[in-house]
Amino acid sequence: MTEEELVVEFALARLDNPGLDLEEIAALVVRRAGSERMLQFASQNLATRGELRGALFESAVEHVLRVVLSLRDGGD
């Protein structure tokens, strides 16, 4: 899944669930993506951070948030 596809998934989940905060939306995206994507997100988070912080699911959620926020803020 590309970063752009991930952002689209995040945006669609946010439209469907306007009352959730960003971390809850990211968790929803990870759950919907399935176990293979969750592993992919967590490994990408490991590559970015150089360490695995927390469990697999939490690490995958962190990656989704990082991608969404970095693209929203202009990729700085």
PDB file of N, CA and C in Angstrom:
ATOM      1  N   MET A   1       0.848  -1.174   0.000  1.00  0.00           N
ATOM      2  CA  MET A   1       0.000   0.000   0.000  1.00  0.00           C
ATOM      3  C   MET A   1       0.895   1.239   0.000  1.00  0.00           C
ATOM      4  N   THR A   2       0.635   2.140  -0.911  1.00  0.00           N
ATOM      5  CA  THR A   2       1.422   3.367  -0.965  1.00  0.00           C
ATOM      6  C   THR A   2       0.950   4.334   0.116  1.00  0.00           C
ATOM      7  N   GLU A   3       1.743   5.351   0.363  1.00  0.00           N
ATOM      8  CA  GLU A   3       1.350   6.364   1.351  1.00  0.00           C
ATOM      9  C   GLU A   3       0.075   7.074   0.928  1.00  0.00           C
ATOM     10  N   GLU A   4      -0.059   7.317  -0.367  1.00  0.00           N
ATOM     11  CA  GLU A   4      -1.261   7.989  -0.860  1.00  0.00           C
ATOM     12  C   GLU A   4      -2.504   7.128  -0.631  1.00  0.00           C
ATOM     13  N   GLU A   5      -2.379   5.826  -0.880  1.00  0.00           N
ATOM     14  CA  GLU A   5      -3.502   4.921  -0.639  1.00  0.00           C
ATOM     15  C   GLU A   5      -3.842   4.864   0.848  1.00  0.00           C
ATOM     16  N   LEU A   6      -2.826   4.888   1.680  1.00  0.00           N
ATOM     17  CA  LEU A   6      -3.028   4.881   3.121  1.00  0.00           C
ATOM     18  C   LEU A   6      -3.773   6.139   3.571  1.00  0.00           C
ATOM     19  N   VAL A   7      -3.405   7.272   3.020  1.00  0.00           N
ATOM     20  CA  VAL A   7      -4.081   8.527   3.370  1.00  0.00           C
ATOM     21  C   VAL A   7      -5.537   8.502   2.909  1.00  0.00           C
ATOM     22  N   VAL A   8      -5.792   7.931   1.739  1.00  0.00           N
ATOM     23  CA  VAL A   8      -7.177   7.821   1.264  1.00  0.00           C
ATOM     24  C   VAL A   8      -7.984   6.924   2.196  1.00  0.00           C
ATOM     25  N   GLU A   9      -7.415   5.788   2.597  1.00  0.00           N
ATOM     26  CA  GLU A   9      -8.096   4.898   3.544  1.00  0.00           C
ATOM     27  C   GLU A   9      -8.384   5.627   4.861  1.00  0.00           C
ATOM     28  N   PHE A  10      -7.413   6.389   5.320  1.00  0.00           N
ATOM     29  CA  PHE A  10      -7.573   7.147   6.557  1.00  0.00           C
ATOM     30  C   PHE A  10      -8.691   8.182   6.400  1.00  0.00           C
ATOM     31  N   ALA A  11      -8.687   8.904   5.291  1.00  0.00           N
ATOM     32  CA  ALA A  11      -9.698   9.935   5.054  1.00  0.00           C
ATOM     33  C   ALA A  11     -11.099   9.332   4.980  1.00  0.00           C
ATOM     34  N   LEU A  12     -11.227   8.200   4.309  1.00  0.00           N
ATOM     35  CA  LEU A  12     -12.535   7.546   4.214  1.00  0.00           C
ATOM     36  C   LEU A  12     -13.013   7.063   5.584  1.00  0.00           C
ATOM     37  N   ALA A  13     -12.106   6.517   6.362  1.00  0.00           N
ATOM     38  CA  ALA A  13     -12.467   6.071   7.715  1.00  0.00           C
ATOM     39  C   ALA A  13     -12.869   7.261   8.580  1.00  0.00           C
ATOM     40  N   ARG A  14     -12.201   8.370   8.385  1.00  0.00           N
ATOM     41  CA  ARG A  14     -12.533   9.572   9.168  1.00  0.00           C
ATOM     42  C   ARG A  14     -13.899  10.125   8.781  1.00  0.00           C
ATOM     43  N   LEU A  15     -14.215  10.069   7.487  1.00  0.00           N
ATOM     44  CA  LEU A  15     -15.540  10.520   7.050  1.00  0.00           C
ATOM     45  C   LEU A  15     -16.648   9.652   7.638  1.00  0.00           C
ATOM     46  N   ASP A  16     -16.384   8.344   7.726  1.00  0.00           N
ATOM     47  CA  ASP A  16     -17.373   7.415   8.269  1.00  0.00           C
ATOM     48  C   ASP A  16     -17.492   7.500   9.789  1.00  0.00           C
ATOM     49  N   ASN A  17     -16.463   8.032  10.455  1.00  0.00           N
ATOM     50  CA  ASN A  17     -16.415   8.064  11.918  1.00  0.00           C
ATOM     51  C   ASN A  17     -15.945   9.429  12.414  1.00  0.00           C
ATOM     52  N   PRO A  18     -16.746  10.477  12.205  1.00  0.00           N
ATOM     53  CA  PRO A  18     -16.288  11.830  12.529  1.00  0.00           C
ATOM     54  C   PRO A  18     -16.043  12.083  14.014  1.00  0.00           C
ATOM     55  N   GLY A  19     -16.592  11.266  14.895  1.00  0.00           N
ATOM     56  CA  GLY A  19     -16.434  11.495  16.320  1.00  0.00           C
ATOM     57  C   GLY A  19     -15.154  10.922  16.914  1.00  0.00           C
ATOM     58  N   LEU A  20     -14.388  10.173  16.119  1.00  0.00           N
ATOM     59  CA  LEU A  20     -13.171   9.548  16.637  1.00  0.00           C
ATOM     60  C   LEU A  20     -11.978  10.485  16.504  1.00  0.00           C
ATOM     61  N   ASP A  21     -11.006  10.333  17.417  1.00  0.00           N
ATOM     62  CA  ASP A  21      -9.786  11.128  17.282  1.00  0.00           C
ATOM     63  C   ASP A  21      -8.840  10.440  16.285  1.00  0.00           C
ATOM     64  N   LEU A  22      -7.734  11.100  15.969  1.00  0.00           N
ATOM     65  CA  LEU A  22      -6.833  10.602  14.927  1.00  0.00           C
ATOM     66  C   LEU A  22      -6.258   9.224  15.239  1.00  0.00           C
ATOM     67  N   GLU A  23      -5.898   8.986  16.489  1.00  0.00           N
ATOM     68  CA  GLU A  23      -5.337   7.685  16.847  1.00  0.00           C
ATOM     69  C   GLU A  23      -6.380   6.573  16.726  1.00  0.00           C
ATOM     70  N   GLU A  24      -7.605   6.874  17.080  1.00  0.00           N
ATOM     71  CA  GLU A  24      -8.674   5.888  16.935  1.00  0.00           C
ATOM     72  C   GLU A  24      -8.951   5.590  15.468  1.00  0.00           C
ATOM     73  N   ILE A  25      -8.880   6.599  14.627  1.00  0.00           N
ATOM     74  CA  ILE A  25      -9.057   6.402  13.185  1.00  0.00           C
ATOM     75  C   ILE A  25      -7.919   5.525  12.647  1.00  0.00           C
ATOM     76  N   ALA A  26      -6.690   5.812  13.070  1.00  0.00           N
ATOM     77  CA  ALA A  26      -5.542   5.016  12.624  1.00  0.00           C
ATOM     78  C   ALA A  26      -5.697   3.563  13.055  1.00  0.00           C
ATOM     79  N   ALA A  27      -6.183   3.333  14.271  1.00  0.00           N
ATOM     80  CA  ALA A  27      -6.404   1.970  14.751  1.00  0.00           C
ATOM     81  C   ALA A  27      -7.466   1.265  13.911  1.00  0.00           C
ATOM     82  N   LEU A  28      -8.496   1.994  13.534  1.00  0.00           N
ATOM     83  CA  LEU A  28      -9.541   1.440  12.691  1.00  0.00           C
ATOM     84  C   LEU A  28      -8.984   1.049  11.324  1.00  0.00           C
ATOM     85  N   VAL A  29      -8.138   1.901  10.762  1.00  0.00           N
ATOM     86  CA  VAL A  29      -7.511   1.608   9.468  1.00  0.00           C
ATOM     87  C   VAL A  29      -6.651   0.347   9.559  1.00  0.00           C
ATOM     88  N   VAL A  30      -5.890   0.224  10.628  1.00  0.00           N
ATOM     89  CA  VAL A  30      -5.036  -0.959  10.803  1.00  0.00           C
ATOM     90  C   VAL A  30      -5.893  -2.211  10.935  1.00  0.00           C
ATOM     91  N   ARG A  31      -6.960  -2.151  11.713  1.00  0.00           N
ATOM     92  CA  ARG A  31      -7.853  -3.314  11.869  1.00  0.00           C
ATOM     93  C   ARG A  31      -8.454  -3.724  10.533  1.00  0.00           C
ATOM     94  N   ARG A  32      -8.902  -2.740   9.770  1.00  0.00           N
ATOM     95  CA  ARG A  32      -9.517  -3.028   8.467  1.00  0.00           C
ATOM     96  C   ARG A  32      -8.506  -3.577   7.465  1.00  0.00           C
ATOM     97  N   ALA A  33      -7.259  -3.191   7.602  1.00  0.00           N
ATOM     98  CA  ALA A  33      -6.234  -3.587   6.635  1.00  0.00           C
ATOM     99  C   ALA A  33      -5.871  -5.069   6.744  1.00  0.00           C
ATOM    100  N   GLY A  34      -6.050  -5.654   7.899  1.00  0.00           N
ATOM    101  CA  GLY A  34      -5.751  -7.068   8.076  1.00  0.00           C
ATOM    102  C   GLY A  34      -4.353  -7.308   8.621  1.00  0.00           C
ATOM    103  N   SER A  35      -4.079  -8.561   8.931  1.00  0.00           N
ATOM    104  CA  SER A  35      -2.829  -8.908   9.630  1.00  0.00           C
ATOM    105  C   SER A  35      -1.579  -8.717   8.766  1.00  0.00           C
ATOM    106  N   GLU A  36      -1.667  -8.992   7.476  1.00  0.00           N
ATOM    107  CA  GLU A  36      -0.485  -8.812   6.626  1.00  0.00           C
ATOM    108  C   GLU A  36      -0.086  -7.340   6.523  1.00  0.00           C
ATOM    109  N   ARG A  37      -1.067  -6.477   6.336  1.00  0.00           N
ATOM    110  CA  ARG A  37      -0.786  -5.035   6.273  1.00  0.00           C
ATOM    111  C   ARG A  37      -0.318  -4.515   7.629  1.00  0.00           C
ATOM    112  N   MET A  38      -0.899  -5.038   8.717  1.00  0.00           N
ATOM    113  CA  MET A  38      -0.471  -4.618  10.039  1.00  0.00           C
ATOM    114  C   MET A  38       1.009  -4.926  10.226  1.00  0.00           C
ATOM    115  N   LEU A  39       1.420  -6.106   9.800  1.00  0.00           N
ATOM    116  CA  LEU A  39       2.833  -6.479   9.883  1.00  0.00           C
ATOM    117  C   LEU A  39       3.687  -5.562   9.011  1.00  0.00           C
ATOM    118  N   GLN A  40       3.189  -5.226   7.822  1.00  0.00           N
ATOM    119  CA  GLN A  40       3.908  -4.308   6.926  1.00  0.00           C
ATOM    120  C   GLN A  40       4.052  -2.933   7.580  1.00  0.00           C
ATOM    121  N   PHE A  41       2.978  -2.415   8.155  1.00  0.00           N
ATOM    122  CA  PHE A  41       3.029  -1.104   8.805  1.00  0.00           C
ATOM    123  C   PHE A  41       4.006  -1.114   9.976  1.00  0.00           C
ATOM    124  N   ALA A  42       3.946  -2.164  10.790  1.00  0.00           N
ATOM    125  CA  ALA A  42       4.839  -2.254  11.952  1.00  0.00           C
ATOM    126  C   ALA A  42       6.294  -2.350  11.519  1.00  0.00           C
ATOM    127  N   SER A  43       6.566  -3.104  10.460  1.00  0.00           N
ATOM    128  CA  SER A  43       7.958  -3.212   9.999  1.00  0.00           C
ATOM    129  C   SER A  43       8.437  -1.894   9.399  1.00  0.00           C
ATOM    130  N   GLN A  44       7.550  -1.164   8.739  1.00  0.00           N
ATOM    131  CA  GLN A  44       7.929   0.156   8.233  1.00  0.00           C
ATOM    132  C   GLN A  44       8.198   1.112   9.385  1.00  0.00           C
ATOM    133  N   ASN A  45       7.428   0.990  10.452  1.00  0.00           N
ATOM    134  CA  ASN A  45       7.661   1.811  11.633  1.00  0.00           C
ATOM    135  C   ASN A  45       9.008   1.462  12.257  1.00  0.00           C
ATOM    136  N   LEU A  46       9.330   0.186  12.312  1.00  0.00           N
ATOM    137  CA  LEU A  46      10.624  -0.258  12.826  1.00  0.00           C
ATOM    138  C   LEU A  46      11.757   0.321  11.986  1.00  0.00           C
ATOM    139  N   ALA A  47      11.610   0.286  10.672  1.00  0.00           N
ATOM    140  CA  ALA A  47      12.650   0.828   9.794  1.00  0.00           C
ATOM    141  C   ALA A  47      12.827   2.329   9.993  1.00  0.00           C
ATOM    142  N   THR A  48      11.734   3.038  10.204  1.00  0.00           N
ATOM    143  CA  THR A  48      11.788   4.487  10.386  1.00  0.00           C
ATOM    144  C   THR A  48      12.385   4.862  11.738  1.00  0.00           C
ATOM    145  N   ARG A  49      11.940   4.187  12.790  1.00  0.00           N
ATOM    146  CA  ARG A  49      12.356   4.539  14.141  1.00  0.00           C
ATOM    147  C   ARG A  49      13.642   3.867  14.581  1.00  0.00           C
ATOM    148  N   GLY A  50      13.948   2.730  13.983  1.00  0.00           N
ATOM    149  CA  GLY A  50      15.124   1.985  14.404  1.00  0.00           C
ATOM    150  C   GLY A  50      14.875   1.164  15.657  1.00  0.00           C
ATOM    151  N   GLU A  51      13.622   1.111  16.100  1.00  0.00           N
ATOM    152  CA  GLU A  51      13.244   0.316  17.262  1.00  0.00           C
ATOM    153  C   GLU A  51      11.765   0.001  17.169  1.00  0.00           C
ATOM    154  N   LEU A  52      11.369  -1.092  17.778  1.00  0.00           N
ATOM    155  CA  LEU A  52       9.963  -1.462  17.812  1.00  0.00           C
ATOM    156  C   LEU A  52       9.415  -1.046  19.163  1.00  0.00           C
ATOM    157  N   ARG A  53       8.549  -0.051  19.142  1.00  0.00           N
ATOM    158  CA  ARG A  53       7.978   0.473  20.390  1.00  0.00           C
ATOM    159  C   ARG A  53       6.588  -0.109  20.568  1.00  0.00           C
ATOM    160  N   GLY A  54       6.420  -0.887  21.597  1.00  0.00           N
ATOM    161  CA  GLY A  54       5.116  -1.469  21.872  1.00  0.00           C
ATOM    162  C   GLY A  54       4.870  -2.723  21.056  1.00  0.00           C
ATOM    163  N   ALA A  55       3.655  -3.183  21.119  1.00  0.00           N
ATOM    164  CA  ALA A  55       3.249  -4.385  20.412  1.00  0.00           C
ATOM    165  C   ALA A  55       3.073  -4.106  18.922  1.00  0.00           C
ATOM    166  N   LEU A  56       2.872  -5.150  18.182  1.00  0.00           N
ATOM    167  CA  LEU A  56       2.733  -5.065  16.730  1.00  0.00           C
ATOM    168  C   LEU A  56       1.626  -4.102  16.324  1.00  0.00           C
ATOM    169  N   PHE A  57       0.447  -4.249  16.923  1.00  0.00           N
ATOM    170  CA  PHE A  57      -0.691  -3.405  16.565  1.00  0.00           C
ATOM    171  C   PHE A  57      -0.398  -1.935  16.835  1.00  0.00           C
ATOM    172  N   GLU A  58       0.117  -1.629  18.020  1.00  0.00           N
ATOM    173  CA  GLU A  58       0.408  -0.242  18.369  1.00  0.00           C
ATOM    174  C   GLU A  58       1.471   0.355  17.467  1.00  0.00           C
ATOM    175  N   SER A  59       2.438  -0.445  17.089  1.00  0.00           N
ATOM    176  CA  SER A  59       3.479   0.023  16.182  1.00  0.00           C
ATOM    177  C   SER A  59       2.905   0.319  14.798  1.00  0.00           C
ATOM    178  N   ALA A  60       1.975  -0.518  14.349  1.00  0.00           N
ATOM    179  CA  ALA A  60       1.321  -0.286  13.058  1.00  0.00           C
ATOM    180  C   ALA A  60       0.484   0.988  13.096  1.00  0.00           C
ATOM    181  N   VAL A  61      -0.229   1.205  14.203  1.00  0.00           N
ATOM    182  CA  VAL A  61      -1.028   2.426  14.359  1.00  0.00           C
ATOM    183  C   VAL A  61      -0.111   3.649  14.342  1.00  0.00           C
ATOM    184  N   GLU A  62       1.020   3.555  15.013  1.00  0.00           N
ATOM    185  CA  GLU A  62       1.968   4.666  15.027  1.00  0.00           C
ATOM    186  C   GLU A  62       2.452   4.994  13.614  1.00  0.00           C
ATOM    187  N   HIS A  63       2.702   3.971  12.813  1.00  0.00           N
ATOM    188  CA  HIS A  63       3.141   4.200  11.434  1.00  0.00           C
ATOM    189  C   HIS A  63       2.064   4.926  10.635  1.00  0.00           C
ATOM    190  N   VAL A  64       0.821   4.469  10.752  1.00  0.00           N
ATOM    191  CA  VAL A  64      -0.275   5.117  10.022  1.00  0.00           C
ATOM    192  C   VAL A  64      -0.375   6.584  10.422  1.00  0.00           C
ATOM    193  N   LEU A  65      -0.330   6.866  11.709  1.00  0.00           N
ATOM    194  CA  LEU A  65      -0.382   8.254  12.169  1.00  0.00           C
ATOM    195  C   LEU A  65       0.792   9.069  11.640  1.00  0.00           C
ATOM    196  N   ARG A  66       1.981   8.493  11.670  1.00  0.00           N
ATOM    197  CA  ARG A  66       3.167   9.196  11.197  1.00  0.00           C
ATOM    198  C   ARG A  66       3.022   9.565   9.705  1.00  0.00           C
ATOM    199  N   VAL A  67       2.542   8.629   8.899  1.00  0.00           N
ATOM    200  CA  VAL A  67       2.379   8.895   7.472  1.00  0.00           C
ATOM    201  C   VAL A  67       1.336   9.987   7.246  1.00  0.00           C
ATOM    202  N   VAL A  68       0.202   9.863   7.894  1.00  0.00           N
ATOM    203  CA  VAL A  68      -0.870  10.846   7.708  1.00  0.00           C
ATOM    204  C   VAL A  68      -0.435  12.229   8.155  1.00  0.00           C
ATOM    205  N   LEU A  69       0.179  12.312   9.332  1.00  0.00           N
ATOM    206  CA  LEU A  69       0.579  13.617   9.843  1.00  0.00           C
ATOM    207  C   LEU A  69       1.726  14.216   9.039  1.00  0.00           C
ATOM    208  N   SER A  70       2.653  13.390   8.571  1.00  0.00           N
ATOM    209  CA  SER A  70       3.770  13.941   7.786  1.00  0.00           C
ATOM    210  C   SER A  70       3.286  14.473   6.444  1.00  0.00           C
ATOM    211  N   LEU A  71       2.326  13.798   5.820  1.00  0.00           N
ATOM    212  CA  LEU A  71       1.791  14.293   4.548  1.00  0.00           C
ATOM    213  C   LEU A  71       0.913  15.516   4.772  1.00  0.00           C
ATOM    214  N   ARG A  72       0.195  15.530   5.877  1.00  0.00           N
ATOM    215  CA  ARG A  72      -0.663  16.679   6.190  1.00  0.00           C
ATOM    216  C   ARG A  72       0.177  17.924   6.465  1.00  0.00           C
ATOM    217  N   ASP A  73       1.320  17.720   7.111  1.00  0.00           N
ATOM    218  CA  ASP A  73       2.182  18.847   7.477  1.00  0.00           C
ATOM    219  C   ASP A  73       3.220  19.177   6.407  1.00  0.00           C
ATOM    220  N   GLY A  74       3.104  18.553   5.257  1.00  0.00           N
ATOM    221  CA  GLY A  74       4.002  18.883   4.166  1.00  0.00           C
ATOM    222  C   GLY A  74       5.252  18.039   4.073  1.00  0.00           C
ATOM    223  N   GLY A  75       5.341  16.946   4.813  1.00  0.00           N
ATOM    224  CA  GLY A  75       6.451  16.029   4.697  1.00  0.00           C
ATOM    225  C   GLY A  75       7.754  16.506   5.291  1.00  0.00           C
ATOM    226  N   ASP A  76       7.708  17.469   6.221  1.00  0.00           N
ATOM    227  CA  ASP A  76       8.933  17.995   6.825  1.00  0.00           C
ATOM    228  C   ASP A  76       9.631  16.955   7.645  1.00  0.00           C
TER     229      ASP A  76
END
